[in-house]
Short mmCIF file of C-alpha atoms and ligand atoms in Angstrom, two decimals:
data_model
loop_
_atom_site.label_atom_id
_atom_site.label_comp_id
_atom_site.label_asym_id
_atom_site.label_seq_id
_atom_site.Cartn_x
_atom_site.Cartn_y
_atom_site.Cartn_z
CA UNK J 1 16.12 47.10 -87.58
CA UNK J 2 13.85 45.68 -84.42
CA UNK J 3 10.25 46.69 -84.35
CA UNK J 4 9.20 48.22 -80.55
CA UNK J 5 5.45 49.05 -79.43
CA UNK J 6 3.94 50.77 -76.75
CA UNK J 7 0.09 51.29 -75.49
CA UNK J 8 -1.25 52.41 -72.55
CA UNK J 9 -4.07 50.08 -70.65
CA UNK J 10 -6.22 50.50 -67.79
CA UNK J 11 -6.79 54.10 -66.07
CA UNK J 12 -5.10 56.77 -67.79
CA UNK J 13 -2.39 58.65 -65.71
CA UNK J 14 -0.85 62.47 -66.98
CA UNK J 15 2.96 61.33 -67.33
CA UNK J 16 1.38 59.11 -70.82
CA UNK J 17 2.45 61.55 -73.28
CA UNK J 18 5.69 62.61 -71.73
CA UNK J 19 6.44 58.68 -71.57
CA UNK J 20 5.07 58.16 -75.53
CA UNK J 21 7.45 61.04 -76.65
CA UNK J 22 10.40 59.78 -75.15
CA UNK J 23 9.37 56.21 -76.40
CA UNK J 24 10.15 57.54 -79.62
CA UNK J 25 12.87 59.60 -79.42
CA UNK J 26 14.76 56.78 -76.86
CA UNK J 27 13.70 53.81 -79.44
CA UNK J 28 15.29 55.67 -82.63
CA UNK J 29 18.45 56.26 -80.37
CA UNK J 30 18.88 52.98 -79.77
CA UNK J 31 18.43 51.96 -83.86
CA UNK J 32 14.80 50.60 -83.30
CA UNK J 33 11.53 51.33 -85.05
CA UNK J 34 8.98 52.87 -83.09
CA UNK J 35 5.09 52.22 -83.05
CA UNK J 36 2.23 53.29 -81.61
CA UNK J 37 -0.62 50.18 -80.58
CA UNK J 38 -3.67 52.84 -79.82
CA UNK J 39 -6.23 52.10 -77.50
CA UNK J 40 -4.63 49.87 -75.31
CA UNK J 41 -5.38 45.97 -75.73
CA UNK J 42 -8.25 46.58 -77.96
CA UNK J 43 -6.45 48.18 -80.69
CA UNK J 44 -4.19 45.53 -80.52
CA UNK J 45 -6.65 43.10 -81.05
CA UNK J 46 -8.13 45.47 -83.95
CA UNK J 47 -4.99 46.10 -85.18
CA UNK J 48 -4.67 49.94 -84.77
CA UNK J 49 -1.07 49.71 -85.04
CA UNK J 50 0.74 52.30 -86.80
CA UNK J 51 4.73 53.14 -87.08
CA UNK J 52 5.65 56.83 -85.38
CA UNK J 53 7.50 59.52 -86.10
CA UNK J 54 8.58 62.58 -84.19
CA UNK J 55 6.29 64.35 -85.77
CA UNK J 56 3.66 62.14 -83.62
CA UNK J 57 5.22 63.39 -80.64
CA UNK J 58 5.60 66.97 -80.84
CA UNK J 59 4.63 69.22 -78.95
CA UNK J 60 2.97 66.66 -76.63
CA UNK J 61 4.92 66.78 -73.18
CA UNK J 62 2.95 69.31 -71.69
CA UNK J 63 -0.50 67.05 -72.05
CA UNK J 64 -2.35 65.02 -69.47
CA UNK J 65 -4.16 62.28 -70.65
CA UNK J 66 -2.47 59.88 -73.63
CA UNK J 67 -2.31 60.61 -77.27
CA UNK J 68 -2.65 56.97 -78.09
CA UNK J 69 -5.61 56.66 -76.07
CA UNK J 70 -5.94 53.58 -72.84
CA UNK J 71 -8.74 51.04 -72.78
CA UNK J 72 -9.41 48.19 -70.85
CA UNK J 73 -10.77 45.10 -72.67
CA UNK J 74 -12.45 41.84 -71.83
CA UNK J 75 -11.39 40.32 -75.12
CA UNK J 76 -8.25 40.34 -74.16
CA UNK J 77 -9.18 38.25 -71.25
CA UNK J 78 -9.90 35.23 -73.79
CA UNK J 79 -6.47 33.48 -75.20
CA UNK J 80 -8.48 33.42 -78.87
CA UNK J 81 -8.29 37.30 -79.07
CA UNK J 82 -4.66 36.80 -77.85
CA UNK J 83 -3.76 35.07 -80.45
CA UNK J 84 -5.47 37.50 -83.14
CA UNK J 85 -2.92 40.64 -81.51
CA UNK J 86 0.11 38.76 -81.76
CA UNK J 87 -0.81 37.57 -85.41
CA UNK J 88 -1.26 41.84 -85.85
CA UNK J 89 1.87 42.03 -84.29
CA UNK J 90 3.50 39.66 -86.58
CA UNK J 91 2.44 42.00 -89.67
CA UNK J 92 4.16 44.72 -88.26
CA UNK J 93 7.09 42.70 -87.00
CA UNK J 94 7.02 43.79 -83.13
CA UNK J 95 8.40 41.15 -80.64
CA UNK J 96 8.39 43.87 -78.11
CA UNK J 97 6.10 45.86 -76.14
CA UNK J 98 5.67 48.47 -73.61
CA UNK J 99 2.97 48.65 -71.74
CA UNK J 100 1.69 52.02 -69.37
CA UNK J 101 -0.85 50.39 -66.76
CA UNK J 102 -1.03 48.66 -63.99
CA UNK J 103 -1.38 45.78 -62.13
CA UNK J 104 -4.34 43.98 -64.27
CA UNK J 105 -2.86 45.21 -67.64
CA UNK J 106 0.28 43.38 -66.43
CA UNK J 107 -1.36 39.82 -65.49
CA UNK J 108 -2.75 40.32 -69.63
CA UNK J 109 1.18 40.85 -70.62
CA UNK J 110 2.06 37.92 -68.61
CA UNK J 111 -0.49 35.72 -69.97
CA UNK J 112 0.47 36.99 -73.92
CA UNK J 113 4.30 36.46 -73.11
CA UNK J 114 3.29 32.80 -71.75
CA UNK J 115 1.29 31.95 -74.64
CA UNK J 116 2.54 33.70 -77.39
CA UNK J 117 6.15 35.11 -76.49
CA UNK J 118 5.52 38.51 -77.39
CA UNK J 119 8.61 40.17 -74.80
CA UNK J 120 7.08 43.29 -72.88
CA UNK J 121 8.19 45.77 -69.87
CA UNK J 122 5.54 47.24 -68.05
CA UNK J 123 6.02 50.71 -66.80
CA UNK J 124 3.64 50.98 -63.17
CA UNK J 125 1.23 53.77 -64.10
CA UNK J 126 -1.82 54.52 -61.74
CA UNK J 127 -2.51 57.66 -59.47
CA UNK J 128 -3.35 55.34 -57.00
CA UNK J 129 0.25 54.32 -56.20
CA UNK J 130 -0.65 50.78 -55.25
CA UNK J 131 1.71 48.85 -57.09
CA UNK J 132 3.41 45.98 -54.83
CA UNK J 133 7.07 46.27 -55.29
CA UNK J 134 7.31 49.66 -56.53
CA UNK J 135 7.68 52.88 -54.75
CA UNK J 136 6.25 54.78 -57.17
CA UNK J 137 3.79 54.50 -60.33
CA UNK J 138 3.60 57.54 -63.38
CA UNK J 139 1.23 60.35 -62.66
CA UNK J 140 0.77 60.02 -59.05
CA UNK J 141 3.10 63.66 -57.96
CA UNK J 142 1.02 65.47 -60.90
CA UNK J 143 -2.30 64.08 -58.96
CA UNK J 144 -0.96 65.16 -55.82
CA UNK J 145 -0.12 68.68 -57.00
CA UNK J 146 -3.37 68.70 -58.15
CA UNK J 147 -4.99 67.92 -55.24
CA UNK J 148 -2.82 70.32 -53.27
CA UNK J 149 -4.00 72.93 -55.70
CA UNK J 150 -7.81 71.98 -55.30
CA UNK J 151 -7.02 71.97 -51.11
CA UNK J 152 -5.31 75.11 -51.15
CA UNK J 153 -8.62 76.79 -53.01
CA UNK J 154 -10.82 74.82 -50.35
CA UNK J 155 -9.46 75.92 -48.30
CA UNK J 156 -9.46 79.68 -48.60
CA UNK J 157 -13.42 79.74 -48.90
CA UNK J 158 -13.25 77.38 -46.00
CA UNK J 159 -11.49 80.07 -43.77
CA UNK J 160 -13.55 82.85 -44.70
CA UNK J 161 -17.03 81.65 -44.31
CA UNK J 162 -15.85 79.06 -40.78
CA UNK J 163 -16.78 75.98 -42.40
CA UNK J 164 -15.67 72.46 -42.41
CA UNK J 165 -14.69 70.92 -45.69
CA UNK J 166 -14.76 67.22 -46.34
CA UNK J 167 -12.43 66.69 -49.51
CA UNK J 168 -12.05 63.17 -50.88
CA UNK J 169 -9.66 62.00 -53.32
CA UNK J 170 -9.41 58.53 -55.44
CA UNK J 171 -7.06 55.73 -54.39
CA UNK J 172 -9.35 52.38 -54.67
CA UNK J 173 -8.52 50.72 -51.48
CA UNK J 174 -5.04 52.32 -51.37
CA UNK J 175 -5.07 55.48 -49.38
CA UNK J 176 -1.85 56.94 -50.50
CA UNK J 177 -2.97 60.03 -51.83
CA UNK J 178 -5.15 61.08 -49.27
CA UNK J 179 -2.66 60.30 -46.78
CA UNK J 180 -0.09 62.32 -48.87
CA UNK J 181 -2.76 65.56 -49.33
CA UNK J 182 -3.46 65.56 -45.81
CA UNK J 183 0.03 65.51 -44.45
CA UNK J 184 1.06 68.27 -46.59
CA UNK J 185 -2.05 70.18 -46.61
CA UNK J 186 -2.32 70.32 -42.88
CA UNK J 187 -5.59 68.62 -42.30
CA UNK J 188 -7.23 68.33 -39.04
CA UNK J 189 -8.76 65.08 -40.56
CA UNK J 190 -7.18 62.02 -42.98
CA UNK J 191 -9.50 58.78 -42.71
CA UNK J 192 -8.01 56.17 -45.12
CA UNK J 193 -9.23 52.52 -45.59
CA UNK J 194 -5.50 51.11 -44.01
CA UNK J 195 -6.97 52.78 -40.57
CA UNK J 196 -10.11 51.86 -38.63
CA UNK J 197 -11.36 55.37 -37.19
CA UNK J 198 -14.26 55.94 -35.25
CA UNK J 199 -15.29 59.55 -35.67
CA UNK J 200 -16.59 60.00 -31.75
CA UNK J 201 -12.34 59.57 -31.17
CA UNK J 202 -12.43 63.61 -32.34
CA UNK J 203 -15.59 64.54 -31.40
CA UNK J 204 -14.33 66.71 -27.94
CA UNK J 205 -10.94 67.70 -29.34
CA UNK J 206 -12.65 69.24 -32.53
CA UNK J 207 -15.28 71.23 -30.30
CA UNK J 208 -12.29 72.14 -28.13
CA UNK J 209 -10.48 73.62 -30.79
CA UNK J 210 -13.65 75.59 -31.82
CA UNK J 211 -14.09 77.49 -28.53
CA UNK J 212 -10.58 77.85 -28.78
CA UNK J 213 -11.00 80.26 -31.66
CA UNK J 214 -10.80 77.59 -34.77
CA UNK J 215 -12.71 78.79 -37.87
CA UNK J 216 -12.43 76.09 -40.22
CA UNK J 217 -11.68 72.24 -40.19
CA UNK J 218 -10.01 70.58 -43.43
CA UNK J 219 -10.44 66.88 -43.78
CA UNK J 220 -9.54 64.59 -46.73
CA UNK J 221 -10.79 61.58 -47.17
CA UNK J 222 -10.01 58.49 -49.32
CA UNK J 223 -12.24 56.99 -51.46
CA UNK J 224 -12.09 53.59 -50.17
CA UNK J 225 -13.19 54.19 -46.31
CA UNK J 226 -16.65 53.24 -45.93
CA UNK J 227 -18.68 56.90 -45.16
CA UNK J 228 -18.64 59.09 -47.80
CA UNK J 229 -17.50 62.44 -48.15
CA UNK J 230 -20.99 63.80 -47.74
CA UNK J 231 -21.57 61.22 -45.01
CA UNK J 232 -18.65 63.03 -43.03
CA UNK J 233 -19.97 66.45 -43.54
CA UNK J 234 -22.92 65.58 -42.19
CA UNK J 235 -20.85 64.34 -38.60
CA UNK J 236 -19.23 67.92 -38.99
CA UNK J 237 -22.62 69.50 -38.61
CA UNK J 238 -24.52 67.38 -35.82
CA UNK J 239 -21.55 66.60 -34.05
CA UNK J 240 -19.20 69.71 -33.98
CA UNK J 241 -21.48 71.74 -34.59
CA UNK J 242 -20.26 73.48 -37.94
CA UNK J 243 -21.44 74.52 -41.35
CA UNK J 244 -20.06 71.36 -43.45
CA UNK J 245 -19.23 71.08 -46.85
CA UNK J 246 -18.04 67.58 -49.58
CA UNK J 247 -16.13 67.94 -52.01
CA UNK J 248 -15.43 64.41 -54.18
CA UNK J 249 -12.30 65.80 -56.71
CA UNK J 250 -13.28 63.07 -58.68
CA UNK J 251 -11.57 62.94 -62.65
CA UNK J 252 -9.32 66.09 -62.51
CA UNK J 253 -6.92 64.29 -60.66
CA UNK J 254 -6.24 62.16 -63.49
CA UNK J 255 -6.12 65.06 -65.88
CA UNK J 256 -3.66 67.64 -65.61
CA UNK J 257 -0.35 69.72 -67.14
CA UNK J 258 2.42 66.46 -66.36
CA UNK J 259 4.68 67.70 -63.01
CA UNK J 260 8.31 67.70 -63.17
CA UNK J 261 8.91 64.93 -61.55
CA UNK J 262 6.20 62.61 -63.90
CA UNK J 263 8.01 64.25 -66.92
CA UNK J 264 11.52 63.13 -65.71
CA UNK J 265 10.05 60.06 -64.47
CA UNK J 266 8.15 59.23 -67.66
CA UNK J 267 11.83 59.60 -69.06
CA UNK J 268 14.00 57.12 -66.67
CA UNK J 269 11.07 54.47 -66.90
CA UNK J 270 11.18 54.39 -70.83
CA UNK J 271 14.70 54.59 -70.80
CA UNK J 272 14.86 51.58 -68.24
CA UNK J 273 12.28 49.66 -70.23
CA UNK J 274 14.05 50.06 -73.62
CA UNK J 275 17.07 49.15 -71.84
CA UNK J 276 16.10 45.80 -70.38
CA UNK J 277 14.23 44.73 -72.48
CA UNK J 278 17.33 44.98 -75.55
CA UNK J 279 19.48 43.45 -72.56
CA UNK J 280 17.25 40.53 -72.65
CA UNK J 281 14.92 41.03 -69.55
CA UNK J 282 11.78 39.60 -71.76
CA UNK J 283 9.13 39.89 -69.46
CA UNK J 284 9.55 42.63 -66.61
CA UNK J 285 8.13 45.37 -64.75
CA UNK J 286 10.11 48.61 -64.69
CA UNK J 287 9.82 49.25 -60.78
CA UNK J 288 11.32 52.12 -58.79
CA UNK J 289 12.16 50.95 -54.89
CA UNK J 290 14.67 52.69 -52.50
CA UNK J 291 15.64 55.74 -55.43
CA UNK J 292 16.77 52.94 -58.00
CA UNK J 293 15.34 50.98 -60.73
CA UNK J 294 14.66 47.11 -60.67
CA UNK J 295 13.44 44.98 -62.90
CA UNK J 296 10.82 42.59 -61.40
CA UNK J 297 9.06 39.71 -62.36
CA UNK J 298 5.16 39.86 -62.82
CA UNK J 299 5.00 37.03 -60.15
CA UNK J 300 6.20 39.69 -57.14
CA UNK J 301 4.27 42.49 -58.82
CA UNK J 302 1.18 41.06 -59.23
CA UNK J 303 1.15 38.18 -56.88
CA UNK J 304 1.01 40.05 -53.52
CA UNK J 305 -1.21 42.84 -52.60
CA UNK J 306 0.09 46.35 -51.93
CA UNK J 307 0.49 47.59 -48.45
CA UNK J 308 1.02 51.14 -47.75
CA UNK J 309 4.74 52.21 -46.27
CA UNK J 310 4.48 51.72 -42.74
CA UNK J 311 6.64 54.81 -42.19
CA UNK J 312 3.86 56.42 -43.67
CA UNK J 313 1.21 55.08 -41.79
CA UNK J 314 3.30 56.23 -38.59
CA UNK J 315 2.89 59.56 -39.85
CA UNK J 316 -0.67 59.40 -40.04
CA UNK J 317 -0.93 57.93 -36.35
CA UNK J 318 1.05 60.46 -34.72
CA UNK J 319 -0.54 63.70 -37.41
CA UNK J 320 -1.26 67.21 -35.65
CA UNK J 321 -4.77 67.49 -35.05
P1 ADP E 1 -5.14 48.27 -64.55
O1 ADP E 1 -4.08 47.85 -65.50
O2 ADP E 1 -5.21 49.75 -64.40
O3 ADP E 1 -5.06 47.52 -63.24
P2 ADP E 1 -7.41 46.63 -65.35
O4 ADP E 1 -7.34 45.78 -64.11
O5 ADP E 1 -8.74 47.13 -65.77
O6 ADP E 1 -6.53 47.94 -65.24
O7 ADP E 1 -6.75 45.80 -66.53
C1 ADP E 1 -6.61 46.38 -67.81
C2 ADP E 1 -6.81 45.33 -68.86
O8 ADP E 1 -5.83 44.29 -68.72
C3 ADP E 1 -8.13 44.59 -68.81
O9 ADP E 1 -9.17 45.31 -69.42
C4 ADP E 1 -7.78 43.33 -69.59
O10 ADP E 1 -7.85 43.56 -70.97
C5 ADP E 1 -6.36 43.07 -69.21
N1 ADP E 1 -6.28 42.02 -68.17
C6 ADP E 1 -6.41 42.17 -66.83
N2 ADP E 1 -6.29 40.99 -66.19
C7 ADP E 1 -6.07 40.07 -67.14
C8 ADP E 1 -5.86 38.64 -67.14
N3 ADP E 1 -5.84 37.93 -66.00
N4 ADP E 1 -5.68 38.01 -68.34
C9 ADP E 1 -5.68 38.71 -69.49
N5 ADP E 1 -5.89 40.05 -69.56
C10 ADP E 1 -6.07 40.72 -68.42
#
């Protein structure tokens, strides 16, 4: 019987443990011995390997966060401690991997492949969504829903006490989510870094809409624009001329009970992985474009940046304000 891995690296997503459970359950189906590599490329290097069981996995589906615990790790970085995990791997007997992360983690798998032919899938995880060549990446709809959540209590304080609130979500330079959250949240406001804004652009159709009889603006920002959330507020107040209010969401939207859709996506992307990589695809990412599943090489994942969906970006340029 073949030996199989998995670890998660980089930022943890919720849509882990639903993906670890299947790993396990998917691997035995298909006559292969599951393991667990925990903390990401450190424990690999440590050698915190250890077979599973479904036992392991129990129970675990309805859990943000990853049992086997991410990590990011310069070691890695250096083709010495490279060689020391794939002599780890060796006592276990794993030629293959699957890796949860994202873009960086991948470049590491390419590099290990290269040098020491250890075959690996990686499955896009990151709530940023800012994966080239991928539509989507694990754990960004249970983000979302959590941001919607978080927006939807905003904004029922924001109503009753006619305030403006400034909400900003995570995204690196990507401003997917934000974009997403204000679309569906009905913002008056979405600044993300893929859009130069200049705040005096609203300035007379905001007070406008406040002699009109508005009691409350909602604007979400993205962390990668270059005011911050309290920085915005502020504008609210001298400019509009309305109690202002920041909110950064900060960690919870990593966290999190994993949506329906990460749970069923968790499932097609481990199934996928498992797939190619017994059909001989040796050194792939699991990608999701156009509702089907490619694999792609590391080259076109990692080797050009991610641009947000320009359909989307129409959206934003033509939102209700
Ligand atoms: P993410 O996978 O979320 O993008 P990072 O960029 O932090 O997260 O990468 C995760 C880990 O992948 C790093 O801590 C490092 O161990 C490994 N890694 C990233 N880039 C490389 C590289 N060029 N060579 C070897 N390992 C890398």
């Amino acid at each position: 019987m073949k030996n199989i891995a998995i670890l998660c690296s980089g930022g943890d997503v919720s849509g882990m443990n639903p993906a670890i459970k299947h790993f396990v359950e998917y691997s035995i189906q298909k006559g292969l011995n599951p393991y667990f590599v925990y903390d990401g490329y450190e424990g690999l290097i440590d050698n915190r390997i250890k077979k599973a069981t479904y036992e392991d996995v129990a129970g675990i589906i309805t859990r943000g966060g990853t049992k086997i615990g991410s990590a990011r790790s310069k070691r890695f970085m250096q083709p010495e401690f490279r060689k020391i995990a794939k002599e780890n791997l060796d006592t276990h007997n794993i030629d293959m991997l699957v890796v949860l992360g994202g873009d960086g983690s991948f470049r590491g798998l390419d590099a290990f492949y290269k040098e020491q032919g250890i075959k690996f899938c990686g499955i896009p995880s990151t709530i940023d969504n800012d994966i080239h060549g991928t539509d989507y990446c694990l754990g960004v709809d249970t983000a979302l829903n959590i941001i919607k959540t978080s927006i939807d209590a905003i904004r029922d304080t924001a109503s009753s006490f006619k305030r403006a609130l400034v909400i900003e979500t995570m995204g690196r330079d990507c401003g997917y989510l934000a974009l997403i959250s204000a679309l569906t949240s009905g913002a008056e406001l979405c600044l993300i870094p893929e859009r130069k804004y200049n705040l005096h652009d609203f300035e007379e159709n905001f007070k406008t809409q406040i002699k009109n009889g508005r009691r409350y603006f909602i604007a979400v920002i993205s962390e990668g624009i270059e005011q911050s959330a309290t920085e915005i507020a502020t504008w609210f107040e001298e400019k509009i001329g309305i109690e202002a209010r920041a909110t950064v969401l900060g960690h919870v939207q990593r966290g999190g009970n994993p949506s329906i859709y990460d749970r069923l996506m968790a499932y097609k992307f481990i199934s996928f992985a498992i797939d190619g990589l017994l059909e001989g695809h040796n050194d792939s990412v699991a990608c999701y474009t156009k509702s089907h599943f490619k694999y792609k090489s590391i080259f076109e994942v990692t080797g050009t940046p991610h641009k947000l969906d320009k359909e989307l970006l129409a959206l934003l340029d033509n939102m209700d304000v």
